[in-house]
Amino acid sequence: MRQHHLEEGRARLLGRRVVVRYRLHNDTHSATDVLGILETWADGVLRVRRDRAEPDDTPVTIAEPDVIAIKAIPARPVTNRDIRDLEAAAAQGWQGLEIHHIEGWILRAAGGFTRRANSCLPLGDPGQPLDDAIAAVEQWYRDRALAPTFQIPDRLAGALGHALDARGWSHDADVIVMTAPVDDVRRGTKAELPAVRVDPRPDDAWLGSYHYRGGDLPPHGIDVLTNADTVGFASVDDGGQRVAIARGAVTDAPSGRRWLGVTAVEVAPHARRRGLGSHIVAGLAEWAANHDASDAYLQVEEINTVAQATYRKLGFGDHHSYHYRQNAHHTTR
């Protein structure tokens, strides 16, 4: 029965913040606790990476028979200021080709390529009555033959969310933003896999491997992909074939925190289940460390639990979520 519970715990707790009480093998036969991220649990051994607040950041290894108790605990609290700060950095990492501000709202357009680059991000006050601000957003996107769209961090929705509900705007599924220290992520490179190469521009093989929502890249798509001050295109080749790609952008948040944004992670179907996804993300983290990035973020759809589990093993944890709202009554001209 104990083994059954341990197996359940392994699947449920891997990659999460936990507290583990375990026996010490000393003269007193006492026990102690460790608080941190459960990085691995394999071959009868648990490996816990302590919280960064701990004086010793060396991972703790615990033999499974010594575990007295283990339970998940909430991640460190994330404030609304933290969310605004990170989303402001992310807005620079994946930009529209045209940017317009309504005070604290950022309107972005890029010919319809990606929702992020064609939506309004409300990070502050619009400086005018809410109804007028929404009408201005609608008109701005209609002038560009685009559906009026908001990208709204969930905890920042407030009165805007209620106003869009009243207007019948659609509400897409949540996207989870996950974060991790760059130094933790870079440890995920696998020596047995081909090296990760990072270039300042995507080559033809990279572009041929990239599929946004299953479709081909539009002609102006490369302009969006390269539209960042510090951007890198990661590739892994094996046997003369491109087997994995990813994109990284390093940007500064208003607080001064320097972030790596990871996007466009793709692994060729025939090369999956080799750990290439985590390997290439770790390679991007190595590149970003050389550009003074301290932390990394990526976005994963809430329903994509497989990808979430992969990233948790690299040290990523949940930061916040966001969703898109769209004017369902819009028609392009």
mmCIF file of C-alpha atoms in Angstrom, residues 176-321:
data_model
loop_
_atom_site.group_PDB
_atom_site.id
_atom_site.type_symbol
_atom_site.label_atom_id
_atom_site.label_comp_id
_atom_site.label_asym_id
_atom_site.label_seq_id
_atom_site.Cartn_x
_atom_site.Cartn_y
_atom_site.Cartn_z
ATOM 1 C CA ILE A 176 -0.189 29.657 -18.014
ATOM 2 C CA VAL A 177 2.972 31.738 -17.708
ATOM 3 C CA MET A 178 5.752 29.695 -16.108
ATOM 4 C CA THR A 179 9.023 31.102 -14.769
ATOM 5 C CA ALA A 180 12.372 29.801 -13.531
ATOM 6 C CA PRO A 181 15.863 31.082 -12.711
ATOM 7 C CA VAL A 182 18.066 30.931 -15.810
ATOM 8 C CA ASP A 183 20.813 29.188 -13.839
ATOM 9 C CA ASP A 184 18.432 26.349 -13.006
ATOM 10 C CA VAL A 185 17.169 25.947 -16.570
ATOM 11 C CA ARG A 186 20.646 25.861 -18.132
ATOM 12 C CA ARG A 187 21.471 22.737 -16.090
ATOM 13 C CA GLY A 188 18.973 20.794 -18.224
ATOM 14 C CA THR A 189 21.299 20.358 -21.222
ATOM 15 C CA LYS A 190 21.958 16.721 -22.097
ATOM 16 C CA ALA A 191 25.540 15.795 -22.984
ATOM 17 C CA GLU A 192 24.382 12.775 -25.003
ATOM 18 C CA LEU A 193 22.377 14.970 -27.413
ATOM 19 C CA PRO A 194 23.774 17.157 -30.232
ATOM 20 C CA ALA A 195 24.752 20.660 -29.145
ATOM 21 C CA VAL A 196 22.289 23.567 -29.255
ATOM 22 C CA ARG A 197 23.274 26.332 -31.683
ATOM 23 C CA VAL A 198 21.824 29.836 -31.317
ATOM 24 C CA ASP A 199 21.870 32.241 -34.269
ATOM 25 C CA PRO A 200 20.798 35.908 -34.476
ATOM 26 C CA ARG A 201 18.469 35.145 -37.403
ATOM 27 C CA PRO A 202 16.540 32.020 -38.408
ATOM 28 C CA ASP A 203 17.914 30.022 -41.319
ATOM 29 C CA ASP A 204 15.738 28.264 -43.909
ATOM 30 C CA ALA A 205 15.711 25.012 -41.931
ATOM 31 C CA TRP A 206 14.526 26.858 -38.811
ATOM 32 C CA LEU A 207 11.748 28.599 -40.693
ATOM 33 C CA GLY A 208 10.750 25.324 -42.348
ATOM 34 C CA SER A 209 10.423 23.689 -38.927
ATOM 35 C CA TYR A 210 8.268 26.434 -37.414
ATOM 36 C CA HIS A 211 4.498 25.991 -37.558
ATOM 37 C CA TYR A 212 2.283 28.520 -35.846
ATOM 38 C CA ARG A 213 -0.891 26.690 -34.852
ATOM 39 C CA GLY A 214 -0.237 24.130 -37.567
ATOM 40 C CA GLY A 215 -0.066 26.692 -40.385
ATOM 41 C CA ASP A 216 2.669 28.056 -42.591
ATOM 42 C CA LEU A 217 4.574 31.221 -41.793
ATOM 43 C CA PRO A 218 3.069 34.260 -43.595
ATOM 44 C CA PRO A 219 5.457 36.498 -45.564
ATOM 45 C CA HIS A 220 5.649 39.103 -42.788
ATOM 46 C CA GLY A 221 6.007 36.464 -40.065
ATOM 47 C CA ILE A 222 9.794 36.648 -40.094
ATOM 48 C CA ASP A 223 9.533 40.372 -39.332
ATOM 49 C CA VAL A 224 7.618 39.549 -36.149
ATOM 50 C CA LEU A 225 10.017 36.756 -35.177
ATOM 51 C CA THR A 226 13.073 38.991 -35.476
ATOM 52 C CA ASN A 227 11.484 42.104 -33.974
ATOM 53 C CA ALA A 228 13.366 42.252 -30.659
ATOM 54 C CA ASP A 229 16.597 43.894 -29.554
ATOM 55 C CA THR A 230 18.260 40.688 -28.318
ATOM 56 C CA VAL A 231 16.823 37.633 -30.059
ATOM 57 C CA GLY A 232 18.247 34.172 -30.676
ATOM 58 C CA PHE A 233 17.074 31.251 -32.788
ATOM 59 C CA ALA A 234 18.084 27.911 -31.309
ATOM 60 C CA SER A 235 18.537 24.783 -33.410
ATOM 61 C CA VAL A 236 19.540 21.180 -32.875
ATOM 62 C CA ASP A 237 20.680 19.170 -35.904
ATOM 63 C CA ASP A 238 21.162 15.414 -35.936
ATOM 64 C CA GLY A 239 22.348 13.427 -38.930
ATOM 65 C CA GLY A 240 22.012 16.446 -41.192
ATOM 66 C CA GLN A 241 18.374 17.024 -40.162
ATOM 67 C CA ARG A 242 16.864 19.805 -38.058
ATOM 68 C CA VAL A 243 15.276 17.972 -35.138
ATOM 69 C CA ALA A 244 14.421 20.834 -32.744
ATOM 70 C CA ILE A 245 14.006 24.611 -32.756
ATOM 71 C CA ALA A 246 13.154 27.370 -30.288
ATOM 72 C CA ARG A 247 13.239 31.158 -30.112
ATOM 73 C CA GLY A 248 14.561 33.258 -27.256
ATOM 74 C CA ALA A 249 14.332 36.988 -26.583
ATOM 75 C CA VAL A 250 16.091 38.813 -23.741
ATOM 76 C CA THR A 251 14.315 41.954 -22.516
ATOM 77 C CA ASP A 252 14.267 44.214 -19.470
ATOM 78 C CA ALA A 253 11.241 44.639 -17.226
ATOM 79 C CA PRO A 254 10.414 48.085 -15.770
ATOM 80 C CA SER A 255 11.879 46.868 -12.453
ATOM 81 C CA GLY A 256 15.215 46.244 -14.172
ATOM 82 C CA ARG A 257 14.880 42.473 -14.016
ATOM 83 C CA ARG A 258 16.296 40.892 -17.184
ATOM 84 C CA TRP A 259 14.183 38.093 -18.639
ATOM 85 C CA LEU A 260 14.597 35.367 -21.235
ATOM 86 C CA GLY A 261 11.339 34.699 -23.085
ATOM 87 C CA VAL A 262 11.159 31.216 -24.624
ATOM 88 C CA THR A 263 8.781 30.679 -27.551
ATOM 89 C CA ALA A 264 8.362 28.560 -30.689
ATOM 90 C CA VAL A 265 9.650 25.325 -29.154
ATOM 91 C CA GLU A 266 9.183 22.524 -31.673
ATOM 92 C CA VAL A 267 10.603 19.013 -31.961
ATOM 93 C CA ALA A 268 10.379 17.024 -35.200
ATOM 94 C CA PRO A 269 7.831 14.187 -34.835
ATOM 95 C CA HIS A 270 10.384 11.454 -35.572
ATOM 96 C CA ALA A 271 12.762 12.821 -32.900
ATOM 97 C CA ARG A 272 10.379 13.057 -29.953
ATOM 98 C CA ARG A 273 10.756 11.303 -26.584
ATOM 99 C CA ARG A 274 14.497 11.970 -26.499
ATOM 100 C CA GLY A 275 14.362 15.028 -24.278
ATOM 101 C CA LEU A 276 15.109 17.446 -27.116
ATOM 102 C CA GLY A 277 12.484 19.960 -25.987
ATOM 103 C CA SER A 278 14.024 20.493 -22.556
ATOM 104 C CA HIS A 279 17.529 20.258 -24.063
ATOM 105 C CA ILE A 280 16.968 23.134 -26.483
ATOM 106 C CA VAL A 281 15.294 25.309 -23.827
ATOM 107 C CA ALA A 282 18.313 24.724 -21.587
ATOM 108 C CA GLY A 283 20.571 25.700 -24.483
ATOM 109 C CA LEU A 284 18.663 28.965 -24.870
ATOM 110 C CA ALA A 285 19.096 29.600 -21.142
ATOM 111 C CA GLU A 286 22.855 29.171 -21.562
ATOM 112 C CA TRP A 287 22.775 31.732 -24.378
ATOM 113 C CA ALA A 288 20.628 34.109 -22.315
ATOM 114 C CA ALA A 289 22.988 33.891 -19.338
ATOM 115 C CA ASN A 290 25.679 35.318 -21.599
ATOM 116 C CA HIS A 291 23.316 38.258 -22.195
ATOM 117 C CA ASP A 292 22.885 38.819 -18.441
ATOM 118 C CA ALA A 293 19.364 37.356 -18.162
ATOM 119 C CA SER A 294 18.569 36.195 -14.629
ATOM 120 C CA ASP A 295 15.153 34.585 -15.137
ATOM 121 C CA ALA A 296 13.180 32.847 -17.858
ATOM 122 C CA TYR A 297 9.510 32.645 -18.758
ATOM 123 C CA LEU A 298 7.424 30.719 -21.244
ATOM 124 C CA GLN A 299 3.729 30.367 -21.989
ATOM 125 C CA VAL A 300 1.833 27.059 -22.083
ATOM 126 C CA GLU A 301 -1.833 26.454 -22.751
ATOM 127 C CA GLU A 302 -3.597 25.259 -19.607
ATOM 128 C CA ILE A 303 -4.708 22.036 -21.291
ATOM 129 C CA ASN A 304 -1.153 21.125 -22.366
ATOM 130 C CA THR A 305 -0.224 19.244 -19.207
ATOM 131 C CA VAL A 306 2.481 17.217 -20.980
ATOM 132 C CA ALA A 307 4.486 20.350 -21.831
ATOM 133 C CA GLN A 308 3.924 21.736 -18.345
ATOM 134 C CA ALA A 309 5.372 18.566 -16.800
ATOM 135 C CA THR A 310 8.434 18.805 -19.064
ATOM 136 C CA TYR A 311 9.085 22.402 -18.079
ATOM 137 C CA ARG A 312 8.560 21.717 -14.368
ATOM 138 C CA LYS A 313 11.426 19.236 -14.530
ATOM 139 C CA LEU A 314 13.615 22.123 -15.719
ATOM 140 C CA GLY A 315 12.611 24.171 -12.671
ATOM 141 C CA PHE A 316 9.715 26.190 -14.101
ATOM 142 C CA GLY A 317 6.762 26.955 -11.863
ATOM 143 C CA ASP A 318 3.441 28.762 -12.344
ATOM 144 C CA HIS A 319 3.617 32.574 -12.207
ATOM 145 C CA HIS A 320 0.228 33.739 -13.518
ATOM 146 C CA SER A 321 -2.184 33.123 -16.357
#
